[in-house]
Tab-separated table of C-alpha atoms in Angstrom:
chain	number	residue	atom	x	y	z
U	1	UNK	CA	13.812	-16.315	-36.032
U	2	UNK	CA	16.394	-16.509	-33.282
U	3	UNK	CA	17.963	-13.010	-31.378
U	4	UNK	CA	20.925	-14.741	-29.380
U	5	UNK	CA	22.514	-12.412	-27.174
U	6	UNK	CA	21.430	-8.938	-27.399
U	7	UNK	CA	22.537	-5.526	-25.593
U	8	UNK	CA	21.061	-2.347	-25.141
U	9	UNK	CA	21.332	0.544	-22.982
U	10	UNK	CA	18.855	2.891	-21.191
U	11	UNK	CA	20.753	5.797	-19.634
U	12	UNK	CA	23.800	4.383	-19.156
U	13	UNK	CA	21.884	0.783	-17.761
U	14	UNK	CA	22.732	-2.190	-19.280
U	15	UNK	CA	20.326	-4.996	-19.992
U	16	UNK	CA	21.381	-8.387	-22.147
U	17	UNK	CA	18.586	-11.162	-23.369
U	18	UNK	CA	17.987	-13.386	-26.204
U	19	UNK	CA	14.543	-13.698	-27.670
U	20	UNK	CA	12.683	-16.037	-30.340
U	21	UNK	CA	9.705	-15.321	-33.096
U	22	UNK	CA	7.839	-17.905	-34.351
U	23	UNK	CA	7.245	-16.061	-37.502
U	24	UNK	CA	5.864	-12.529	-39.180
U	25	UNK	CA	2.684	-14.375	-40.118
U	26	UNK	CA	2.377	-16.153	-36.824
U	27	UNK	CA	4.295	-13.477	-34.143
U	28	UNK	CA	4.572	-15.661	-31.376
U	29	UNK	CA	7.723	-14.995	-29.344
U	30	UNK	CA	9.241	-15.697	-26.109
U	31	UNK	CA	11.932	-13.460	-24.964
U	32	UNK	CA	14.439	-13.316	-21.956
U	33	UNK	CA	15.887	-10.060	-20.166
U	34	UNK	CA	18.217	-9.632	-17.272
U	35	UNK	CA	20.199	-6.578	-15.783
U	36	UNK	CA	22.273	-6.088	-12.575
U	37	UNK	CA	22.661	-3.028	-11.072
U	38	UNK	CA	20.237	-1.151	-12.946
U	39	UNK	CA	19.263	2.418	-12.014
U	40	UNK	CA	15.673	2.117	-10.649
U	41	UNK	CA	15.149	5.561	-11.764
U	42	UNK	CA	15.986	4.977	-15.136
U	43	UNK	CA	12.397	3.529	-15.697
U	44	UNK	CA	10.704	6.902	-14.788
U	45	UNK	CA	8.066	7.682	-16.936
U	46	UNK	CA	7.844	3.920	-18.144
U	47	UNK	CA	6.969	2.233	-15.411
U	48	UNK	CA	4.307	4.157	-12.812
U	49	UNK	CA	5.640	2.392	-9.919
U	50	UNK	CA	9.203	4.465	-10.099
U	51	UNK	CA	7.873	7.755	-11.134
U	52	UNK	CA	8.431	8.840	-7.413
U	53	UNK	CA	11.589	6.601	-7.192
U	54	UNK	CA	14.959	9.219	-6.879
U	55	UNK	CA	17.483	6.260	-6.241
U	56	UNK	CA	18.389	2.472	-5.743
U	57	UNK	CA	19.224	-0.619	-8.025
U	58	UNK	CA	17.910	-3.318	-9.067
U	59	UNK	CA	18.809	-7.185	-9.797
U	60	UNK	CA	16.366	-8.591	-12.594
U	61	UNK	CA	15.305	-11.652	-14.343
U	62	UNK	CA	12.556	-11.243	-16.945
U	63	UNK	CA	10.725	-14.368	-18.871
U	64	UNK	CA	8.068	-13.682	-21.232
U	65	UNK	CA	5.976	-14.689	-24.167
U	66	UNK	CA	2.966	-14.017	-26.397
U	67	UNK	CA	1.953	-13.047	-29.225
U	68	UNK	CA	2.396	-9.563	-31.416
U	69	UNK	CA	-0.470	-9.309	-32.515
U	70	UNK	CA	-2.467	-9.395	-29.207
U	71	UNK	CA	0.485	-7.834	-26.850
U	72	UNK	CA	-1.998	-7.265	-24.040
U	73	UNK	CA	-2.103	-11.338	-23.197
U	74	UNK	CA	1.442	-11.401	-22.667
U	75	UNK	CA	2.614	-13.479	-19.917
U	76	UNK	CA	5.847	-12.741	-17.541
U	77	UNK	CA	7.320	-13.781	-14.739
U	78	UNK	CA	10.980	-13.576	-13.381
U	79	UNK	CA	12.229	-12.415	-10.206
U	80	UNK	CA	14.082	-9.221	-8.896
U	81	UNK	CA	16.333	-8.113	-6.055
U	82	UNK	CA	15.456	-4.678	-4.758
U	83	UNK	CA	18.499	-2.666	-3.715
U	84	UNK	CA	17.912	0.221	-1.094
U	85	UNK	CA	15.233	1.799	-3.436
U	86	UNK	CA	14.446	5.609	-2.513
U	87	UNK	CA	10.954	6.807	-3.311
U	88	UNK	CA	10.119	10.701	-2.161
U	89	UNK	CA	6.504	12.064	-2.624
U	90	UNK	CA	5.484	15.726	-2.203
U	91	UNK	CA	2.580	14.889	-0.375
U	92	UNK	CA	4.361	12.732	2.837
U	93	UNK	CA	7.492	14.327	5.105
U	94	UNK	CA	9.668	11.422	5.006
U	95	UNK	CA	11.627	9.824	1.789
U	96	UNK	CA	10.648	6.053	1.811
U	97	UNK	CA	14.111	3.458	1.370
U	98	UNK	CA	12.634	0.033	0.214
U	99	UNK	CA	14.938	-3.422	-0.165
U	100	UNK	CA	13.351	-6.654	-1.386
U	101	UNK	CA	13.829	-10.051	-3.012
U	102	UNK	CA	10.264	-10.596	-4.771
U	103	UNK	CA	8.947	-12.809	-7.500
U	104	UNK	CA	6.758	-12.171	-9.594
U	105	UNK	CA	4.419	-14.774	-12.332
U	106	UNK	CA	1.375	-12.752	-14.473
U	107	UNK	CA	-0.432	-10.181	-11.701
U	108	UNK	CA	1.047	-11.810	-8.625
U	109	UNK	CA	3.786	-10.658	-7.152
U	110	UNK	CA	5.508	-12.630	-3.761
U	111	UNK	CA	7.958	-10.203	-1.543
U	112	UNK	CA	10.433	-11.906	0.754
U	113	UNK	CA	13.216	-10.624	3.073
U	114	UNK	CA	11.930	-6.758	2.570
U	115	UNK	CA	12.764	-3.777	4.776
U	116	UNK	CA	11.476	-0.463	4.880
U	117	UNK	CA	12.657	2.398	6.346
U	118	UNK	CA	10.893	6.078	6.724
U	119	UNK	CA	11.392	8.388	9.017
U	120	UNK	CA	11.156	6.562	12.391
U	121	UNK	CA	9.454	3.659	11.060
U	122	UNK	CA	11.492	0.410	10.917
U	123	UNK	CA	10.249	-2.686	9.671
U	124	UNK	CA	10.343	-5.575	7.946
U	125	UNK	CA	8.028	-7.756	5.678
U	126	UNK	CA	7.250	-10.677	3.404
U	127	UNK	CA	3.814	-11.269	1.415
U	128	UNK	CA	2.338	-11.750	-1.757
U	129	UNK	CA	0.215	-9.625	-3.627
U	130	UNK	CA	-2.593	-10.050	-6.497
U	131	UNK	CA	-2.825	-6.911	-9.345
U	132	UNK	CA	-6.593	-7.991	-10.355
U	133	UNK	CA	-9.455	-6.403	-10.336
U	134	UNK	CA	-10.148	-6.939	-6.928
U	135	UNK	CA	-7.120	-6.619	-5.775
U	136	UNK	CA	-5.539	-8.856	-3.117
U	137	UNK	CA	-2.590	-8.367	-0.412
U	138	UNK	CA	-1.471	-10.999	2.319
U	139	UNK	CA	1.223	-9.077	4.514
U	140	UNK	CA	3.403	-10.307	7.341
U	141	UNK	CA	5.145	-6.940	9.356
U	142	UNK	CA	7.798	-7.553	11.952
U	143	UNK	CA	10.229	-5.825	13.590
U	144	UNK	CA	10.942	-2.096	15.513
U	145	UNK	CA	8.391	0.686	14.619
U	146	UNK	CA	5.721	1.411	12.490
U	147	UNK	CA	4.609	4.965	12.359
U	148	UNK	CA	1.304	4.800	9.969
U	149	UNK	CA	0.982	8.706	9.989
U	150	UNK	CA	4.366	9.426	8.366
U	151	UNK	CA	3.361	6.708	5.588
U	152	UNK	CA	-0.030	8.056	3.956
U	153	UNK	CA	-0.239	11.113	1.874
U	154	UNK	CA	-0.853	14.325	3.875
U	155	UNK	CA	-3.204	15.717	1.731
U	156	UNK	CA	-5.989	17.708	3.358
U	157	UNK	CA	-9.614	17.488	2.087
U	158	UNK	CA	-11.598	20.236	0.886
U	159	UNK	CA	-11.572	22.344	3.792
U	160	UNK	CA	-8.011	22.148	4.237
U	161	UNK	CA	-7.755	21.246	8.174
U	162	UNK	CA	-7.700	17.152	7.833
U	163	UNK	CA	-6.601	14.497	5.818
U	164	UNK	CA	-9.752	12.584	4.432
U	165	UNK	CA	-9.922	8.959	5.037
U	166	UNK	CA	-12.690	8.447	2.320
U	167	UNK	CA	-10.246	9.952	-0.164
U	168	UNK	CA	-7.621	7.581	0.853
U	169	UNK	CA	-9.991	4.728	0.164
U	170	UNK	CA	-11.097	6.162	-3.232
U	171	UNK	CA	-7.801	6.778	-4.439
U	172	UNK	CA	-6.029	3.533	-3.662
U	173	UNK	CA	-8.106	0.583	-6.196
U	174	UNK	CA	-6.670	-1.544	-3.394
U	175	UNK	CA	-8.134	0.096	-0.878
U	176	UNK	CA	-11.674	0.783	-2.204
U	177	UNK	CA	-12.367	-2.738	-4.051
U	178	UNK	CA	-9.810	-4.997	-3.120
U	179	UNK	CA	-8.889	-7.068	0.304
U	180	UNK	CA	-6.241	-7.338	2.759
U	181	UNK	CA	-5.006	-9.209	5.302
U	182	UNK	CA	-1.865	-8.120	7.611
U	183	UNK	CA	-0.394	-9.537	10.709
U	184	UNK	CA	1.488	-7.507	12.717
U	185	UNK	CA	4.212	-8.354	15.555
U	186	UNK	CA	5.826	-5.012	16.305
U	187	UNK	CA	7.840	-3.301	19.169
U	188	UNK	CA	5.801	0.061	18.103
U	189	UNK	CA	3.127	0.932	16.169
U	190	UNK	CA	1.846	4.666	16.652
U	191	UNK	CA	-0.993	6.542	14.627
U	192	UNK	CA	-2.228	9.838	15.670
U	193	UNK	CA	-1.423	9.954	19.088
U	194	UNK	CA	-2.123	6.539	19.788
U	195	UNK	CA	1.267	4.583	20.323
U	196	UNK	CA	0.905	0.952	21.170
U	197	UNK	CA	3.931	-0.575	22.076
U	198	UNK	CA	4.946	-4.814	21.966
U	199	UNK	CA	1.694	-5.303	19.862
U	200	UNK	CA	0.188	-7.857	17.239
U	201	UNK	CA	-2.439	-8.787	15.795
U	202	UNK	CA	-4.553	-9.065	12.155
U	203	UNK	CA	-5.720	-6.161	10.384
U	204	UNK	CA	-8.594	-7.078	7.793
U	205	UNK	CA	-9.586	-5.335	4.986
U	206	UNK	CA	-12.800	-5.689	2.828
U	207	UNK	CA	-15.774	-4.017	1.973
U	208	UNK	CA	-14.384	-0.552	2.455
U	209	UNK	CA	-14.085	-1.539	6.100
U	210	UNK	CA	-10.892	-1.933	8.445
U	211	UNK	CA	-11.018	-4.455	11.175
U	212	UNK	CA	-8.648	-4.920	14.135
U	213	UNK	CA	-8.720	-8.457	15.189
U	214	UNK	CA	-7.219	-10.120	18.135
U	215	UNK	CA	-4.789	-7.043	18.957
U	216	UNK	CA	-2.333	-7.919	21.878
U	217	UNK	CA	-0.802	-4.328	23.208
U	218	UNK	CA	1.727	-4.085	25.889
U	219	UNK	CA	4.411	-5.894	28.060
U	220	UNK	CA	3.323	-9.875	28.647
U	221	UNK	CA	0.612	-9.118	25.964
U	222	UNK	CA	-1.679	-7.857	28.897
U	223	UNK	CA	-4.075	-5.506	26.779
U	224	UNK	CA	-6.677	-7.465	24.207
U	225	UNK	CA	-8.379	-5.119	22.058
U	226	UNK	CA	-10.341	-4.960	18.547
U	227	UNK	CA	-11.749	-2.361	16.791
U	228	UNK	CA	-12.910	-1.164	13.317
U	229	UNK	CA	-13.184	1.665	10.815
U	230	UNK	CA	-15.866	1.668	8.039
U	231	UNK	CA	-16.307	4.292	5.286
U	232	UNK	CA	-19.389	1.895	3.788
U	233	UNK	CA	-21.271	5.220	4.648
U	234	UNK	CA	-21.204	8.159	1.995
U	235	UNK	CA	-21.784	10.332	5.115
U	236	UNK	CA	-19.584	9.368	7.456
U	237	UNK	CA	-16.678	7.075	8.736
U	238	UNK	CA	-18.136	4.893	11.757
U	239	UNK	CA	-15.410	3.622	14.378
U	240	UNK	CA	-15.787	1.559	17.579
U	241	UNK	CA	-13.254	-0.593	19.684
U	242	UNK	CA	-13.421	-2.983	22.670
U	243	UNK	CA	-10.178	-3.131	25.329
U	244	UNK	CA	-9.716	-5.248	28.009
U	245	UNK	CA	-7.077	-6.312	30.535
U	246	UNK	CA	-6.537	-7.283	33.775
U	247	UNK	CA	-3.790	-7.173	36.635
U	248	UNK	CA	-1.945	-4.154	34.272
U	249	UNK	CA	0.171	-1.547	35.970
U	250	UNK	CA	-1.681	2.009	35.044
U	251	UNK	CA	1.389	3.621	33.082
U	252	UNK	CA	1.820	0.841	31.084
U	253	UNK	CA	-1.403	1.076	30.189
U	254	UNK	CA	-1.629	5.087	29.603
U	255	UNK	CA	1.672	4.337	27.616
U	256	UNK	CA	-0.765	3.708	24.787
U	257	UNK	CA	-1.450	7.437	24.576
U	258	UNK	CA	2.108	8.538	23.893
U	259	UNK	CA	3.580	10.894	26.775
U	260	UNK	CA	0.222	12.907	27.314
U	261	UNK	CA	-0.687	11.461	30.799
U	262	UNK	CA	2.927	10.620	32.061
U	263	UNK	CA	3.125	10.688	35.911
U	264	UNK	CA	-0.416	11.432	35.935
U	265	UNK	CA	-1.640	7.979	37.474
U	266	UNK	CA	0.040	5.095	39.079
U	267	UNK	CA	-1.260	1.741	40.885
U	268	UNK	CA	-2.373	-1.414	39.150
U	269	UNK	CA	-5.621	-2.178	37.255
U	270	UNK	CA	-7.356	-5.293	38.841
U	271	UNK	CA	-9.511	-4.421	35.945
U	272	UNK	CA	-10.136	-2.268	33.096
U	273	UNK	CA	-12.961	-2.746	30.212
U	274	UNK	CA	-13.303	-0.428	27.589
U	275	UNK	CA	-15.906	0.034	25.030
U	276	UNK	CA	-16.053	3.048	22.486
U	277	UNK	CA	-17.706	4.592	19.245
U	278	UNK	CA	-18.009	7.371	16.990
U	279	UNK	CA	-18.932	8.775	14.100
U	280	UNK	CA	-18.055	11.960	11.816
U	281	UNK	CA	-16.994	12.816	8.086
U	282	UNK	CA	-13.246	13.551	9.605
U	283	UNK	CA	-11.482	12.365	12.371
U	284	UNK	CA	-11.832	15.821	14.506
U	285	UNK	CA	-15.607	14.736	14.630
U	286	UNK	CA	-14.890	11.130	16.008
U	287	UNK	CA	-13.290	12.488	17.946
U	288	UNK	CA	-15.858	14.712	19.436
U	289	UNK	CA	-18.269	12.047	19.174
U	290	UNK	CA	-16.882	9.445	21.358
U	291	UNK	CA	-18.963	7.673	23.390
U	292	UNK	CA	-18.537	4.712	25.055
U	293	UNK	CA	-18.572	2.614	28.369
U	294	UNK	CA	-15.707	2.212	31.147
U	295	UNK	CA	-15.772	-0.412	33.740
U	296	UNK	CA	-12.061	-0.294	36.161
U	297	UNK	CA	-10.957	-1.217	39.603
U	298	UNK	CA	-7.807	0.384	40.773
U	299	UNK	CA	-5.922	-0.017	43.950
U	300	UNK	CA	-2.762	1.238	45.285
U	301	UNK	CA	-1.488	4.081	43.600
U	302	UNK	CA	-1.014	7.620	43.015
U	303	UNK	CA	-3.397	10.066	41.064
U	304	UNK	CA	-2.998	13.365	39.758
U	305	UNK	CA	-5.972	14.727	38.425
U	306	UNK	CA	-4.474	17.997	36.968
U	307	UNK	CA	-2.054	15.982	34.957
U	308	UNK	CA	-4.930	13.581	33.193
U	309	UNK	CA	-6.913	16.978	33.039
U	310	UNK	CA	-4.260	18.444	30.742
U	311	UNK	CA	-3.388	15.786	28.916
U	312	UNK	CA	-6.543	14.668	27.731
U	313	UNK	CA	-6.443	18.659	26.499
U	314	UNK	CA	-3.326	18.513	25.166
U	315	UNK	CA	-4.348	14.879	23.149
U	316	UNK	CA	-7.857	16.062	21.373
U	317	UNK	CA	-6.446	19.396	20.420
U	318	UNK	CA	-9.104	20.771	22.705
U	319	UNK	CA	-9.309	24.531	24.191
U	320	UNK	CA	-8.290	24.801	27.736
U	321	UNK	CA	-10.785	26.779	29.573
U	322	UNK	CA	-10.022	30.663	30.602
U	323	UNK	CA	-7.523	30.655	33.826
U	324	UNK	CA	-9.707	32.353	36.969
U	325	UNK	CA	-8.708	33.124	40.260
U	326	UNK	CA	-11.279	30.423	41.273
U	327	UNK	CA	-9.757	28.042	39.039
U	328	UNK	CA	-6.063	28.772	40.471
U	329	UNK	CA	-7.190	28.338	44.246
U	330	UNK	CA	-9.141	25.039	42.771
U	331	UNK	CA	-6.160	23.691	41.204
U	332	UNK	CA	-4.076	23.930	44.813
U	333	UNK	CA	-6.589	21.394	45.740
U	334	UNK	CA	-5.787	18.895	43.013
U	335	UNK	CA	-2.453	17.775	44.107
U	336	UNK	CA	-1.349	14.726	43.597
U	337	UNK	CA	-2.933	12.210	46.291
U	338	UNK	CA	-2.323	8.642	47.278
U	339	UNK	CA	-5.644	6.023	47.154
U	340	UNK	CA	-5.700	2.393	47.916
U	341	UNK	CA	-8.767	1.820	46.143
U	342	UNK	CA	-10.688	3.489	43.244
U	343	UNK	CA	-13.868	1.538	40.961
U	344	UNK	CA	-16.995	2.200	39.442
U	345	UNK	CA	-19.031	2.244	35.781
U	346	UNK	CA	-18.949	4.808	33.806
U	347	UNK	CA	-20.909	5.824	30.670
C-alpha cells in the first residue's frame, strides 16, 4: 500500500512525505517526512524537548520504519537545521537562543556548526550525543564567554538560601547515570565569582563526579590547574583543586576572581602553588571549609592589604567586622606599600 505525496498541517506548519505498508496483516512500513520553516513551537506538548521553546524554525528530514504492531522498535534517522530557536524557563534569568545543523540515526544525535546565546554567554559547539540508558555526551565549546551560573536552573533547595548541586545531579538522567566529556577553548568562562579568562581544558563526567583536567587559565596559558567535584557522598559534595604557575604577573592572576581584588596587589609571581579542599552539603559550607596549602614567591610590586582584606569579604559573602576607633587608626597603617620581595608556606 503506497501514500505518494501527502500534506498536512499543524498550526498553520506544513509538512509533505510519502510512506509505504507492507500490509494490514503484516504492518511493516517505512515512511518519509520533511518540513521547512516549521514553527518549533508548534510541537509543544508533543515533543518534551520544545515545551519551554517560545520561538524559532526548523529545517527537517525524517526517515523511518517499523512495524505497527510493535511501534516502540521503530527506527529514525534524518537530519535537521535549527533556526535561532528560543527556549525561556521560569527557573533561569536569561531566555536561551539555540542554532544548529544536527543529525540524528536511532538515540544518537551529532550537532555541528551550533551557537548559543544567553545572557552574556556566547559560544559555540559541535558534538554528538547518546539517549541510552547511560547516557553519553562528547562536547567541543569554543568561542567568547561562557557564564555557567546564568545556564542551570536557579532553584533553591529546601532551605531556600542555595541552589543544590545534588538536586542538579538527580534531576538531569545525564547527569546522575550517564558520562561526559567536554573540551573547552574559551575567551571567558565565569561561575560564581570565579572568572577565568583565555582558558581550556577537559571537563569529565562519570560516576556522579566532575573532573577538571589539564585546565590552562590566563594570557600565554601561564596558570595549570585541575580540580574536581563529587556528590558520590549522600552527605556531602567533596571539592579540591591544584594551581600552579610560574613567572605570572599578580593581576593577571587575581583576574581569576572577577574585580574583587583589583589594584590590591601588583609585582610578578616567580612562583605560586596552590592546593585546596572542602567539603559541605551546599556550596556556602565549602566554602567555609576550605583548606588548603599555598607556596609563592613575589618580588617587585605593590601591596595593599586593605584592598585583599575587603575583597576576600566582599567574595565569600562574609560579615565585615564592627568599625572601632582602633580599627580606623589601624587601617591608616595599611596603606598601600612597595616590596621587592615577599615568600613563604602557608597552610
Amino acid at each position: 500500500i503506497l501514500f505518494n505525496q501527502f500534506k498536512f498541517t499543524l498550526d498553520g506548519n506544513s509538512v509533505t512525505g510519502e510512506a509505504k505498508l507492507k500490509s494490514f496483516s503484516n504492518p511493516e512500513y517505512s515512511i518519509k517526512l520533511s518540513g521547512v520553516g516549521f514553527e518549533a513551537n508548534a510541537m509543544k506538548g508533543m515533543v518534551n524537548l520544545f515545551d519551554n521553546n517560545t520561538d524559532g524554525k526548523i529545517d527537517f528530514q525524517v526517515l523511518g520504519q517499523g512495524n505497527l504492531n510493535k511501534p516502540e522498535d521503530s527506527f529514525f534517522k534524518g537530519s535537521a537545521v535549527l533556526k535561532d530557536l528560543v527556549f525561556k524557563w521560569e527557573d533561569r534569568k536569561n531566555p536561551l537562543t539555540l542554532s544548529a545543523d544536527a543529525r540524528f540515526s536511532g538515540n544518537t544525535y551529532n550537532l555541528r556548526s551550533g551557537r548559543m546565546e544567553s545572557g552574556r554567554s556566547k559560544i559555540s559547539f559541535r558534538g554528538k550525543y547518546k539517549n541510552e540508558e547511560q547516557p553519553e555526551l562528547l562536547l567541543k565549546l569554543t568561542g567568547e564567554t561562557l557564564i555557567v551560573d546564568e545556564l542551570i536552573s536557579n532553584k533553591k533547595g529546601e532551605d531556600k538560601d542555595e541552589i543544590s548541586l545534588k538536586d542538579l545531579f538527580n534531576r538531569s538522567n545525564l547527569l546522575s547515570k550517564g558520562k561526559s566529556k567536554i573540551s573547552i577553548d574559551l575567551k571567558q568562562l565565569g561561575y560564581k565569582w570565579l572568572t577565568l579568562g583565555d582558558v581550556s581544558g577537559t571537563v569529565l563526567l562519570k560516576d556522579k563526579e566532575i573532573i577538571f583536567n589539564r585546565f590552562r587559565i590566563g594570557p600565554n596559558n601561564a596558570i595549570k590547574g585541575q580540580g574536581k567535584f563529587s556528590v558520590k557522598d549522600p552527605e556531602s559534595i567533596l571539592f579540591e583543586t591544584r594551581m600552579k604557575a610560574d613567572e605570572i604577573q599578580a593581576k593577571d592572576f587575581l583576574a581569576m576572581f572577577d574585580e574583587y581584588f583589583k589594584e590590591g596587589l601588583t609585582g610578578k609571581f616567580k612562583k605560586l602553588k596552590l592546593i585546596l579542599k572542602s567539603r559541605g552539603q551546599k556550596f556556602s559550607e565549602n566554602i567555609s571549609t576550605l583548606n588548603g596549602k599555598l607556596s609563592f614567591h613575589l618580588a617587585n610590586g605593590v601591596i595593599d592589604t586593605k584592598k585583599l582584606h575587603e575583597g576576600i569579604f566582599s567574595m565569600f559573602d562574609l560579615e565585615k567586622p564592627l568599625e572601632t576607633n582602633s580599627k580606623k587608626e589601624k587601617d591608616k597603617d595599611e596603606e598601600p606599600s612597595k616590596y621587592e620581595d615577599i615568600s613563604g608556606d602557608f597552610v
